[in-house]
Amino acid sequence: ISEQPNAIGEDADIVANTVSSEQIASEVARRRTFGIISHPDAGKTTLTEKLLLFSGAIQLAGTVKGRKSGRHATSDWMDIEKQRGISVASSVMQFEYRDHVVNLLDTPGHQDFSEDTYRVLTAVDSALMVIDAAKGVETQTIKLLNVCRMRNTPIITLMNKMDRETRDPLELLDELESVLKIQCAPVTWPIGMGKTFRGVYHLLRDEILLFAAGNDKADQDFEVIKGIDNPRLDEMFPREIEQLRMEVELVHGASHPFDQEAFLAGVQTPVFFGSAINNFGIREILNALIDWAQPPGARDATVRTVQPKEAAFTGFVFKIQANMDPAHRDRIAFLRVCSGHFQRGMKIKHLRLNREIKVSSVVTFMASSREQVEEAYAGDIIGLPNHGNMQIGDSFSEGELLQFTGIPYFAPDFFRSVRIRNPLKIKQLHKGLQQLGEEGAIQVFKPVTSSDLVLGGVGVLQFEVVASRLLNEYGVDAVFEGTSISSARWITCDDKKILADFEKSSAGHNVAYDAAGNMAYLATSGVNLRLTQERWPQVVFHETREHA
Ligand code: G4P
């Protein structure tokens, strides 16, 4: 990528964008962009791997997760992550299935990285919720679902691990409805569980899919028996079949029939039962995604709504990640294309900096390697090599001034002050924290009354990651210490004079600026925050902020 502030028209090899509007429309229509939400250990990694098997993107199971095989997944980019066996960073995988282009955005499941996950979810059009059927709804499931709800993202549900002893399926649906407040429409229904798991009955197709364990092969075929009244079933499962017929009658009577409109509105979730590790029930989910989930839709860009089929390219950065691959020491800005056609070599405008850039090197992420992107359409994610001037929330276009909305930063709940062992490294510390702040790995505040920086995170694990990255990437040995800060709020006020008075008052001692230059108030306690808010009624204290 080369930054060329005044380069319009100077470059002979600028690529002309010559794709017809019909082609753009048909490319958009065949795209599906989704993320998986789940509590850690529910089976997200296993499912990701199986989904990729269907596409032929990877041949062997065990490629995504490097824990056992010793092979490193694209998302396993840091030692700390490998040690803990959690996915710290998200990555993106693209594959083709049934003549559709599927973009799967990986979302970190660990709660300490939920902020990153929230932002990844702003870039998807639908989500797949994986639930461990032995455990039911867990804390992280609830949080992530609430994030999806902010944008009414349609959700498909997989009740996973049916090859184990699980909870009663009806009870699971009940819990989903009451805890997550989402209507359930069972699409498949399990026959038995654990050692007696026989398969699933497809309620819409009146078919039974027979379970067989241990399928590592791509696109495994399972035997299908047509019709729940088929006498073959009585022969095969004399004990279970009556129970199934009874349950299915009950389910038909007591649950909601699948309604695509309600699904697309985020009000209803189709529910599938299966076993990711056995590759069972996974094809049904992929088919649901293709058949029912919507292609990329319109996006709010402040000045107007952008339609995905528009000819001109637009997009926004929802995530920045450093050193994804130790072989390439760089930072990648993940951009979701919102409209038009992206072609390698074209010029796009970085709107916040009002700068033209010629994009000659762009990457996408296949399961096992990065590849050069030649072109992309709405719904696709492209990785722009970033030399430090792109921030989360930045919008890009072919020139039109717009700003995509809804990419949030959340007020942190945990705070640390930073000290370094070697004072000569202060410059590197500031550079490192500035970059990590822009990347969204941590929030960095510079208090007006002190030279010590304050770090804020939504989880404490973030501090460990930052400490380790400061050491490895910037050569800074930093010590993090507790602070008296209990919460942070971004500050705005329509009246500039009041804002200046606020800064000069005693409350001004608690004012700090974040990495993007926004004013914030660092409160020492809940009481302190409340009193300050009461004293300054015209000043607005925000719990979230969008782009700079
Ligand atoms: P996560 O990414 O959501 O954290 O979950 P992951 O896929 O790593 O799965 C968590 C554990 O659950 C793994 O076992 C995995 O093998 C197992 N698992 C996933 N799907 C199924 C399933 O359908 N049935 C059964 N029985 N187990 C399933 P682990 O022993 O914790 O990890 P590993 O040592 O196998 O890597």
Coordinates of C-alpha atoms and ligand atoms in Angstrom, one line a residue:
I1 CA 0.0 0.0 0.0
S2 CA 1.5 3.4 -0.8
E3 CA 0.4 6.7 0.6
Q4 CA 0.2 9.3 -2.1
P5 CA -1.4 12.5 -0.9
N6 CA -1.3 14.2 -4.3
A7 CA -1.1 11.3 -6.6
I8 CA -4.5 11.5 -8.3
G9 CA -3.9 10.9 -12.0
E10 CA -0.2 10.6 -11.7
D11 CA 0.1 6.9 -11.7
A12 CA 0.0 5.2 -15.0
D13 CA -0.9 1.8 -13.7
I14 CA -4.0 2.7 -11.8
V15 CA -6.6 0.1 -12.4
A16 CA -9.8 1.2 -14.0
N17 CA -12.8 -0.2 -12.3
T18 CA -14.8 -1.7 -15.1
V19 CA -17.3 -4.1 -13.6
S20 CA -20.9 -3.9 -14.7
S21 CA -23.7 -3.1 -12.2
E22 CA -25.2 -6.5 -13.0
Q23 CA -22.1 -8.3 -12.1
I24 CA -21.8 -6.3 -8.8
A25 CA -25.4 -7.2 -8.0
S26 CA -24.9 -10.9 -8.7
E27 CA -21.7 -11.0 -6.7
V28 CA -23.4 -9.3 -3.7
A29 CA -26.3 -11.7 -3.9
R30 CA -24.0 -14.7 -3.6
R31 CA -22.2 -13.5 -0.5
R32 CA -22.8 -14.5 3.1
T33 CA -20.8 -12.9 5.9
F34 CA -21.2 -14.3 9.3
G35 CA -19.5 -14.9 12.7
I36 CA -19.7 -17.7 15.3
I37 CA -20.8 -16.7 18.8
S38 CA -20.3 -19.1 21.7
H39 CA -19.1 -19.6 25.2
P40 CA -15.6 -21.0 25.3
D41 CA -15.4 -24.7 24.8
A42 CA -18.9 -25.0 23.2
G43 CA -17.1 -26.1 20.0
K44 CA -16.5 -23.0 17.9
T45 CA -13.1 -24.0 16.7
T46 CA -14.2 -27.5 15.9
L47 CA -17.2 -26.2 14.0
T48 CA -15.1 -23.7 12.1
E49 CA -12.8 -26.5 11.0
K50 CA -15.7 -28.6 9.8
L51 CA -17.3 -25.7 7.9
L52 CA -14.0 -25.3 6.1
L53 CA -13.9 -29.0 5.2
F54 CA -17.1 -28.6 3.3
S55 CA -15.6 -25.9 1.1
G56 CA -12.4 -27.9 0.4
A57 CA -10.5 -25.0 2.0
I58 CA -8.7 -27.5 4.2
Q59 CA -8.2 -31.2 3.7
L60 CA -7.5 -32.4 7.1
A61 CA -9.3 -31.9 10.3
G62 CA -7.0 -30.3 12.9
T63 CA -5.7 -27.6 10.7
V64 CA -7.6 -24.7 12.3
K65 CA -6.7 -25.6 15.9
G66 CA -2.9 -26.0 16.3
R67 CA -3.1 -27.1 19.9
K68 CA -2.7 -30.7 19.4
S69 CA -1.2 -31.1 16.0
G70 CA 1.5 -28.5 16.6
R71 CA 0.3 -26.7 13.4
H72 CA -0.5 -23.1 14.0
A73 CA -3.9 -21.7 13.0
T74 CA -4.0 -18.3 11.5
S75 CA -5.7 -17.0 14.6
D76 CA -3.1 -18.5 16.9
W77 CA -0.7 -15.7 16.6
M78 CA 0.6 -15.2 20.1
D79 CA 2.3 -17.4 22.6
I80 CA 0.0 -16.2 25.3
E81 CA -2.9 -17.4 23.3
K82 CA -1.5 -20.8 22.7
Q83 CA -0.6 -21.2 26.4
R84 CA -4.0 -20.4 27.5
G85 CA -5.7 -22.2 24.6
I86 CA -8.0 -19.3 24.0
S87 CA -8.5 -17.3 20.9
V88 CA -7.2 -13.8 21.6
A89 CA -7.5 -12.4 18.1
S90 CA -10.1 -12.8 15.4
S91 CA -9.3 -13.6 11.9
V92 CA -11.2 -14.0 8.7
M93 CA -11.8 -17.0 6.5
Q94 CA -13.3 -17.0 3.0
F95 CA -14.5 -20.1 1.2
E96 CA -16.9 -21.1 -1.6
Y97 CA -19.8 -23.3 -1.0
R98 CA -22.7 -24.1 -3.4
D99 CA -21.6 -21.3 -5.7
H100 CA -21.7 -18.8 -2.8
V101 CA -18.8 -16.9 -1.3
V102 CA -18.9 -17.4 2.5
N103 CA -16.9 -15.1 4.8
L104 CA -16.5 -16.4 8.3
L105 CA -15.2 -13.9 10.8
D106 CA -13.7 -15.5 13.9
T107 CA -14.7 -14.0 17.1
P108 CA -12.7 -14.4 20.3
G109 CA -14.8 -16.3 22.9
H110 CA -13.0 -15.2 26.0
Q111 CA -14.8 -12.5 27.9
D112 CA -11.7 -10.4 28.3
F113 CA -11.6 -9.8 24.6
S114 CA -15.3 -9.1 24.2
E115 CA -14.6 -5.6 22.9
D116 CA -12.9 -6.9 19.9
T117 CA -15.7 -9.4 19.4
Y118 CA -18.3 -6.7 19.6
R119 CA -16.6 -4.8 16.8
V120 CA -16.2 -8.0 14.7
L121 CA -20.0 -8.5 15.0
T122 CA -20.6 -5.0 13.5
A123 CA -19.1 -6.4 10.3
V124 CA -21.2 -9.5 9.9
D125 CA -24.7 -10.0 8.4
S126 CA -25.6 -13.0 10.4
A127 CA -24.3 -15.1 13.3
L128 CA -24.1 -18.8 14.2
M129 CA -24.7 -19.5 17.9
V130 CA -23.1 -22.6 19.2
I131 CA -24.4 -24.1 22.4
D132 CA -23.0 -27.0 24.3
A133 CA -26.1 -29.1 24.7
A134 CA -24.9 -30.5 28.0
K135 CA -24.5 -27.0 29.5
G136 CA -27.2 -24.8 27.8
V137 CA -27.0 -21.0 27.8
E138 CA -23.7 -19.8 29.4
T139 CA -22.6 -16.3 30.4
Q140 CA -20.7 -15.4 27.3
T141 CA -23.5 -16.6 25.1
I142 CA -25.8 -14.1 26.7
K143 CA -23.4 -11.2 26.3
L144 CA -22.7 -12.0 22.6
L145 CA -26.3 -12.4 21.8
N146 CA -27.0 -9.0 23.3
V147 CA -24.4 -7.5 21.0
C148 CA -26.1 -9.2 18.0
R149 CA -29.4 -7.8 19.2
M150 CA -28.1 -4.2 18.9
R151 CA -28.2 -4.6 15.1
N152 CA -30.9 -7.3 15.0
T153 CA -28.5 -9.7 13.4
P154 CA -30.2 -12.9 12.4
I155 CA -29.0 -16.0 14.3
I156 CA -28.8 -19.7 13.5
T157 CA -28.4 -22.0 16.5
L158 CA -26.5 -25.2 16.8
M159 CA -27.0 -27.4 19.8
N160 CA -23.7 -29.1 19.8
K161 CA -22.2 -32.3 21.3
M162 CA -25.3 -34.5 20.9
D163 CA -23.0 -37.5 20.9
R164 CA -22.6 -36.8 24.7
E165 CA -25.1 -37.0 27.5
T166 CA -26.9 -33.7 27.1
R167 CA -29.8 -31.9 28.7
D168 CA -33.3 -32.5 27.6
P169 CA -33.8 -30.9 24.2
L170 CA -37.2 -29.3 25.1
E171 CA -35.6 -27.9 28.2
L172 CA -32.8 -26.4 26.1
L173 CA -35.2 -24.6 23.8
D174 CA -37.1 -23.4 26.8
E175 CA -34.0 -21.9 28.3
L176 CA -33.0 -20.2 25.0
E177 CA -36.4 -18.6 24.9
S178 CA -36.5 -17.5 28.5
V179 CA -32.9 -16.5 29.1
L180 CA -32.0 -15.1 25.6
K181 CA -35.5 -13.9 24.9
I182 CA -35.4 -15.2 21.4
Q183 CA -38.1 -17.4 19.7
C184 CA -36.9 -20.9 18.8
A185 CA -37.9 -22.7 15.7
P186 CA -36.4 -26.2 15.8
V187 CA -35.5 -27.4 12.3
T188 CA -33.9 -30.7 13.2
W189 CA -34.8 -32.8 16.3
P190 CA -32.4 -35.2 18.0
I191 CA -33.1 -38.9 18.2
G192 CA -31.5 -39.9 21.5
M193 CA -28.3 -38.5 22.9
G194 CA -24.9 -39.7 24.0
K195 CA -24.3 -43.4 23.4
T196 CA -27.8 -43.8 22.0
F197 CA -27.6 -40.8 19.7
R198 CA -29.1 -42.1 16.4
G199 CA -29.4 -39.0 14.3
V200 CA -31.8 -36.1 13.7
Y201 CA -35.2 -35.7 12.2
H202 CA -35.5 -32.8 9.8
L203 CA -38.9 -31.2 10.7
L204 CA -39.3 -29.3 7.4
R205 CA -38.1 -32.1 5.1
D206 CA -39.6 -35.0 6.9
E207 CA -36.3 -36.9 6.7
I208 CA -34.1 -38.7 9.2
L209 CA -30.4 -38.2 9.0
L210 CA -28.6 -41.2 10.5
F211 CA -25.7 -40.5 12.8
A212 CA -22.3 -42.1 12.3
A213 CA -19.4 -41.2 14.5
G214 CA -15.9 -40.2 13.7
N215 CA -16.0 -38.3 10.4
D216 CA -13.0 -36.4 9.5
K217 CA -13.5 -36.5 5.8
A218 CA -14.7 -33.6 3.9
D219 CA -18.4 -33.4 2.9
Q220 CA -19.3 -36.6 4.7
D221 CA -22.6 -38.2 3.5
F222 CA -24.9 -39.5 6.1
E223 CA -27.7 -42.0 5.3
V224 CA -31.1 -40.4 4.9
I225 CA -34.4 -42.1 5.5
K226 CA -37.4 -40.4 4.1
G227 CA -40.6 -40.0 6.3
I228 CA -41.0 -40.3 10.0
D229 CA -43.6 -43.1 9.5
N230 CA -41.2 -45.2 7.4
P231 CA -41.5 -48.8 8.7
R232 CA -37.7 -49.1 8.3
L233 CA -37.4 -46.9 11.3
D234 CA -39.4 -49.3 13.4
E235 CA -37.0 -52.1 12.5
M236 CA -33.9 -50.0 13.0
F237 CA -34.9 -48.2 16.2
P238 CA -37.7 -50.1 17.8
R239 CA -37.0 -48.5 21.2
E240 CA -36.4 -44.9 20.2
I241 CA -38.9 -44.4 17.3
E242 CA -42.1 -44.1 19.4
Q243 CA -40.4 -41.6 21.6
L244 CA -39.3 -39.6 18.6
R245 CA -42.8 -39.6 17.0
M246 CA -44.3 -38.4 20.3
E247 CA -41.7 -35.7 20.7
V248 CA -42.1 -34.5 17.2
E249 CA -45.8 -34.2 17.6
L250 CA -45.2 -32.2 20.8
V251 CA -42.6 -30.0 19.0
H252 CA -44.9 -29.3 16.1
G253 CA -47.6 -28.3 18.5
A254 CA -45.7 -26.4 21.0
S255 CA -42.9 -24.6 19.2
H256 CA -42.9 -21.9 16.5
P257 CA -42.7 -23.0 12.9
F258 CA -39.7 -21.5 11.0
D259 CA -40.5 -18.1 9.7
Q260 CA -37.8 -16.5 7.6
E261 CA -39.0 -13.0 8.1
A262 CA -38.9 -13.4 11.9
F263 CA -35.4 -14.9 11.5
L264 CA -34.1 -12.0 9.4
A265 CA -35.5 -9.5 11.9
G266 CA -33.5 -11.3 14.6
V267 CA -36.6 -12.3 16.5
Q268 CA -36.5 -16.0 15.8
T269 CA -33.7 -18.5 15.6
P270 CA -33.8 -21.7 13.7
V271 CA -32.3 -24.5 15.9
F272 CA -30.3 -27.4 14.7
F273 CA -29.0 -30.4 16.7
G274 CA -25.7 -32.0 15.8
S275 CA -22.2 -32.9 16.7
A276 CA -19.4 -30.7 15.3
I277 CA -16.6 -33.1 16.1
N278 CA -18.4 -35.8 14.1
N279 CA -19.2 -33.4 11.3
F280 CA -22.8 -34.3 11.9
G281 CA -25.5 -31.7 11.2
I282 CA -23.0 -29.2 9.9
R283 CA -24.1 -29.3 6.2
E284 CA -27.6 -28.5 7.3
I285 CA -26.3 -25.3 9.0
L286 CA -24.3 -24.2 6.0
N287 CA -27.3 -24.7 3.8
A288 CA -29.5 -22.7 6.2
L289 CA -26.9 -19.9 6.0
I290 CA -27.0 -19.9 2.2
D291 CA -30.7 -20.4 1.8
W292 CA -32.1 -18.2 4.7
A293 CA -29.5 -15.7 5.8
Q294 CA -29.4 -12.5 3.9
P295 CA -26.7 -11.2 1.6
P296 CA -24.9 -8.0 2.6
G297 CA -27.4 -5.2 3.2
A298 CA -27.5 -1.4 3.3
R299 CA -25.3 0.4 5.8
D300 CA -25.7 3.8 7.5
A301 CA -22.9 6.1 6.5
T302 CA -24.1 9.2 8.4
V303 CA -24.8 11.4 5.4
R304 CA -26.8 8.7 3.7
T305 CA -27.4 5.0 3.5
V306 CA -25.1 3.1 1.3
Q307 CA -26.5 0.2 -0.8
P308 CA -24.2 -2.8 -1.4
K309 CA -24.9 -2.8 -5.1
E310 CA -23.8 0.7 -5.7
A311 CA -21.0 1.0 -8.3
A312 CA -18.5 3.0 -6.1
F313 CA -16.4 1.2 -3.6
T314 CA -16.9 2.0 0.1
G315 CA -15.9 0.2 3.4
F316 CA -14.9 0.6 7.0
V317 CA -12.2 -0.7 9.2
F318 CA -13.6 -2.7 12.1
K319 CA -10.4 -4.2 13.5
I320 CA -6.7 -3.8 13.5
Q321 CA -4.3 -6.5 14.3
A322 CA -0.6 -6.6 14.6
N323 CA 1.8 -9.4 13.8
M324 CA -0.7 -11.9 12.7
D325 CA 2.0 -13.9 11.2
P326 CA 5.5 -13.8 12.7
A327 CA 6.8 -14.1 9.1
H328 CA 5.2 -10.7 8.2
R329 CA 5.9 -8.2 11.0
D330 CA 3.1 -5.8 10.1
R331 CA -0.2 -4.5 11.2
I332 CA -3.3 -5.4 9.2
A333 CA -6.4 -3.2 9.1
F334 CA -9.5 -5.4 8.5
L335 CA -11.9 -3.6 6.2
R336 CA -15.4 -4.7 5.4
V337 CA -16.4 -3.8 1.9
C338 CA -19.9 -2.1 2.0
S339 CA -20.5 -1.4 -1.7
G340 CA -19.0 -1.5 -5.2
H341 CA -16.1 -3.4 -6.5
F342 CA -12.7 -3.4 -5.0
Q343 CA -9.8 -4.2 -7.3
R344 CA -6.2 -4.5 -6.4
G345 CA -4.3 -1.5 -7.6
M346 CA -7.2 0.9 -7.4
K347 CA -7.1 4.1 -5.5
I348 CA -9.3 4.6 -2.5
K349 CA -9.6 7.6 -0.1
H350 CA -8.9 7.3 3.6
L351 CA -11.6 9.8 4.6
R352 CA -10.5 10.7 8.1
L353 CA -7.1 11.8 6.8
N354 CA -8.5 13.0 3.5
R355 CA -5.8 11.0 1.8
E356 CA -5.7 9.0 -1.4
I357 CA -4.0 5.6 -1.1
K358 CA -3.2 3.2 -3.9
V359 CA -3.9 -0.3 -2.7
S360 CA -1.5 -2.6 -4.4
S361 CA -1.1 -5.2 -1.7
V362 CA -4.1 -6.5 0.0
V363 CA -4.6 -9.8 1.8
T364 CA -7.3 -12.1 2.6
F365 CA -7.1 -15.0 5.0
M366 CA -7.7 -18.6 4.0
A367 CA -7.6 -21.2 6.6
S368 CA -4.0 -22.0 6.4
S369 CA -2.3 -19.1 4.6
R370 CA -2.8 -15.5 3.5
E371 CA -3.4 -14.8 -0.1
Q372 CA -3.4 -11.8 -2.3
V373 CA -6.8 -10.4 -3.0
E374 CA -7.5 -9.4 -6.6
E375 CA -11.0 -8.2 -6.1
A376 CA -13.7 -7.9 -3.5
Y377 CA -17.4 -7.0 -3.2
A378 CA -19.8 -6.0 -0.4
G379 CA -19.6 -8.4 2.4
D380 CA -16.0 -9.3 1.8
I381 CA -13.2 -8.5 4.2
I382 CA -9.9 -7.3 2.9
G383 CA -6.8 -6.8 5.0
L384 CA -4.9 -3.6 4.3
P385 CA -1.3 -3.4 5.4
N386 CA -1.3 -0.5 7.8
H387 CA 1.7 1.6 8.7
G388 CA 0.0 3.1 11.7
N389 CA -2.4 5.6 10.3
M390 CA -5.6 3.6 10.1
Q391 CA -7.9 3.4 13.1
I392 CA -10.9 1.3 14.0
G393 CA -14.0 3.0 12.5
D394 CA -12.2 4.7 9.6
S395 CA -14.2 4.8 6.4
F396 CA -12.9 4.5 2.9
S397 CA -14.5 5.4 -0.4
E398 CA -13.6 6.4 -4.0
G399 CA -13.9 10.1 -2.9
E400 CA -17.4 10.6 -1.5
L401 CA -17.3 11.9 2.1
L402 CA -19.1 9.6 4.4
Q403 CA -18.7 7.9 7.7
F404 CA -20.0 4.4 8.5
T405 CA -21.6 4.3 11.9
G406 CA -22.0 1.7 14.7
I407 CA -18.4 0.7 15.4
P408 CA -18.2 1.1 19.1
Y409 CA -15.6 1.6 21.8
F410 CA -16.8 0.6 25.3
A411 CA -15.9 2.4 28.5
P412 CA -13.3 0.2 30.2
D413 CA -14.0 -1.5 33.5
F414 CA -10.4 -2.1 34.6
F415 CA -7.5 0.3 34.9
R416 CA -3.7 0.2 35.3
S417 CA -1.0 2.8 35.3
V418 CA 2.1 2.0 33.4
R419 CA 5.7 2.3 34.6
I420 CA 8.8 1.2 32.7
R421 CA 11.9 -0.3 34.2
N422 CA 14.2 1.5 31.8
P423 CA 13.4 5.2 31.5
L424 CA 15.3 5.5 28.3
K425 CA 12.6 3.4 26.7
I426 CA 9.9 6.0 27.3
K427 CA 9.6 6.9 23.6
Q428 CA 9.1 3.3 22.6
L429 CA 6.5 2.9 25.4
H430 CA 4.5 5.8 24.0
K431 CA 4.8 4.6 20.5
G432 CA 3.8 1.1 21.4
L433 CA 0.8 2.2 23.5
Q434 CA -0.3 4.7 20.8
Q435 CA -0.3 1.9 18.3
L436 CA -1.9 -0.7 20.5
G437 CA -4.5 1.9 21.5
E438 CA -5.3 2.6 17.8
E439 CA -5.6 -1.1 17.2
G440 CA -8.1 -1.4 20.0
A441 CA -6.0 -3.9 22.0
I442 CA -6.2 -1.6 25.0
Q443 CA -7.5 1.9 25.6
V444 CA -4.8 4.5 26.5
F445 CA -5.6 7.6 28.5
K446 CA -3.3 10.5 29.1
P447 CA -4.3 12.3 32.2
V448 CA -3.9 16.1 32.0
T449 CA -2.5 16.4 35.5
S450 CA 0.1 13.6 35.3
S451 CA 2.7 12.2 32.9
D452 CA 1.8 8.6 33.7
L453 CA -0.4 6.9 31.1
V454 CA -3.5 5.1 32.3
L455 CA -4.6 1.9 30.5
G456 CA -8.2 0.8 30.4
G457 CA -9.5 -2.7 29.4
V458 CA -12.8 -4.5 29.5
G459 CA -11.0 -7.5 30.9
V460 CA -7.8 -8.0 32.9
L461 CA -6.3 -10.4 30.5
Q462 CA -5.9 -7.5 28.1
F463 CA -3.1 -6.1 30.3
E464 CA -1.1 -9.3 30.1
V465 CA -1.4 -9.3 26.3
V466 CA -0.3 -5.7 26.1
A467 CA 2.6 -6.3 28.5
S468 CA 3.7 -9.2 26.4
R469 CA 3.3 -7.3 23.1
L470 CA 5.2 -4.3 24.4
L471 CA 8.1 -6.5 25.3
N472 CA 8.1 -8.5 22.1
E473 CA 7.2 -5.9 19.5
Y474 CA 8.6 -2.7 21.0
G475 CA 11.3 -4.0 23.4
V476 CA 9.7 -2.3 26.4
D477 CA 9.6 -4.0 29.8
A478 CA 6.6 -2.4 31.4
V479 CA 5.1 -2.8 34.8
F480 CA 1.4 -2.3 35.3
E481 CA 0.1 -1.1 38.6
G482 CA -3.3 -0.7 40.2
T483 CA -4.9 2.8 40.1
S484 CA -7.6 4.5 42.0
I485 CA -9.7 4.8 38.9
S486 CA -13.0 2.9 38.9
S487 CA -14.6 4.0 35.6
A488 CA -14.2 6.1 32.6
R489 CA -16.7 8.2 30.5
W490 CA -16.2 10.1 27.3
I491 CA -17.1 13.7 27.7
T492 CA -18.9 16.0 25.2
C493 CA -20.7 19.3 25.6
D494 CA -22.3 21.5 23.0
D495 CA -21.2 24.6 24.8
K496 CA -17.4 25.0 24.4
K497 CA -17.3 27.5 27.3
I498 CA -18.9 25.1 29.7
L499 CA -16.4 22.4 28.6
A500 CA -13.5 24.7 29.2
D501 CA -14.9 25.6 32.7
F502 CA -15.3 21.9 33.4
E503 CA -11.6 21.3 32.5
K504 CA -10.5 24.2 34.7
S505 CA -12.7 23.1 37.7
S506 CA -11.7 20.6 40.3
A507 CA -13.3 17.9 38.1
G508 CA -10.6 18.8 35.5
H509 CA -8.0 16.9 37.6
N510 CA -9.7 13.7 36.5
V511 CA -9.8 14.6 32.8
A512 CA -7.7 12.6 30.4
Y513 CA -7.4 12.2 26.6
D514 CA -7.6 8.9 24.8
A515 CA -5.4 7.7 21.9
A516 CA -7.7 9.3 19.4
G517 CA -7.7 12.6 21.2
N518 CA -11.1 12.4 22.8
M519 CA -11.8 13.9 26.2
A520 CA -12.6 11.5 29.0
Y521 CA -13.4 11.7 32.7
L522 CA -11.7 9.1 34.9
A523 CA -13.8 8.7 38.0
T524 CA -12.4 7.4 41.2
S525 CA -15.7 5.8 42.4
G526 CA -19.3 5.5 41.5
V527 CA -20.1 8.3 43.9
N528 CA -17.5 10.5 42.4
L529 CA -18.9 10.0 38.9
R530 CA -22.5 10.6 40.0
L531 CA -21.6 13.8 41.9
T532 CA -19.7 15.2 38.9
Q533 CA -22.5 14.4 36.6
E534 CA -25.0 16.1 38.9
R535 CA -22.7 19.1 39.2
W536 CA -22.3 19.5 35.4
P537 CA -25.7 18.7 33.9
Q538 CA -24.9 20.1 30.5
V539 CA -21.8 17.9 30.1
V540 CA -22.6 14.5 28.6
F541 CA -20.9 11.4 30.0
H542 CA -20.8 8.7 27.4
E543 CA -20.3 4.9 28.1
T544 CA -19.5 4.2 24.5
R545 CA -18.0 6.2 21.7
E546 CA -17.7 5.6 18.0
H547 CA -14.8 6.5 15.7
A548 CA -12.6 9.5 16.5
Ligands
G4P1 P1 -14.2 -23.5 21.4 O1 -13.5 -23.2 20.2 O2 -15.6 -23.1 21.4 O3 -13.5 -23.1 22.7 O4 -14.4 -25.1 21.5 P2 -13.5 -26.2 20.8 O5 -13.9 -26.4 19.4 O6 -12.1 -26.1 21.1 O7 -14.1 -27.5 21.5 C1 -14.0 -27.7 22.9 C2 -13.9 -29.1 23.3 O8 -15.2 -29.8 22.9 C3 -12.8 -29.9 22.5 O9 -12.4 -30.9 23.3 C4 -13.6 -30.5 21.3 O10 -13.0 -31.6 20.8 C5 -14.9 -30.8 22.0 N1 -16.0 -30.9 21.0 C6 -16.4 -30.0 20.1 N2 -17.5 -30.5 19.4 C7 -17.8 -31.7 20.0 C8 -18.8 -32.6 19.7 O11 -19.7 -32.5 18.8 N3 -18.9 -33.7 20.6 C9 -17.9 -33.9 21.5 N4 -18.1 -35.0 22.3 N5 -17.0 -33.0 21.8 C10 -16.9 -31.9 21.0 P3 -11.1 -30.7 24.2 O12 -10.8 -32.1 24.7 O13 -11.3 -29.7 25.2 O14 -10.1 -30.2 23.2 P4 -9.0 -31.0 22.4 O15 -8.1 -31.5 23.4 O16 -9.9 -32.1 21.7 O17 -8.5 -30.0 21.4

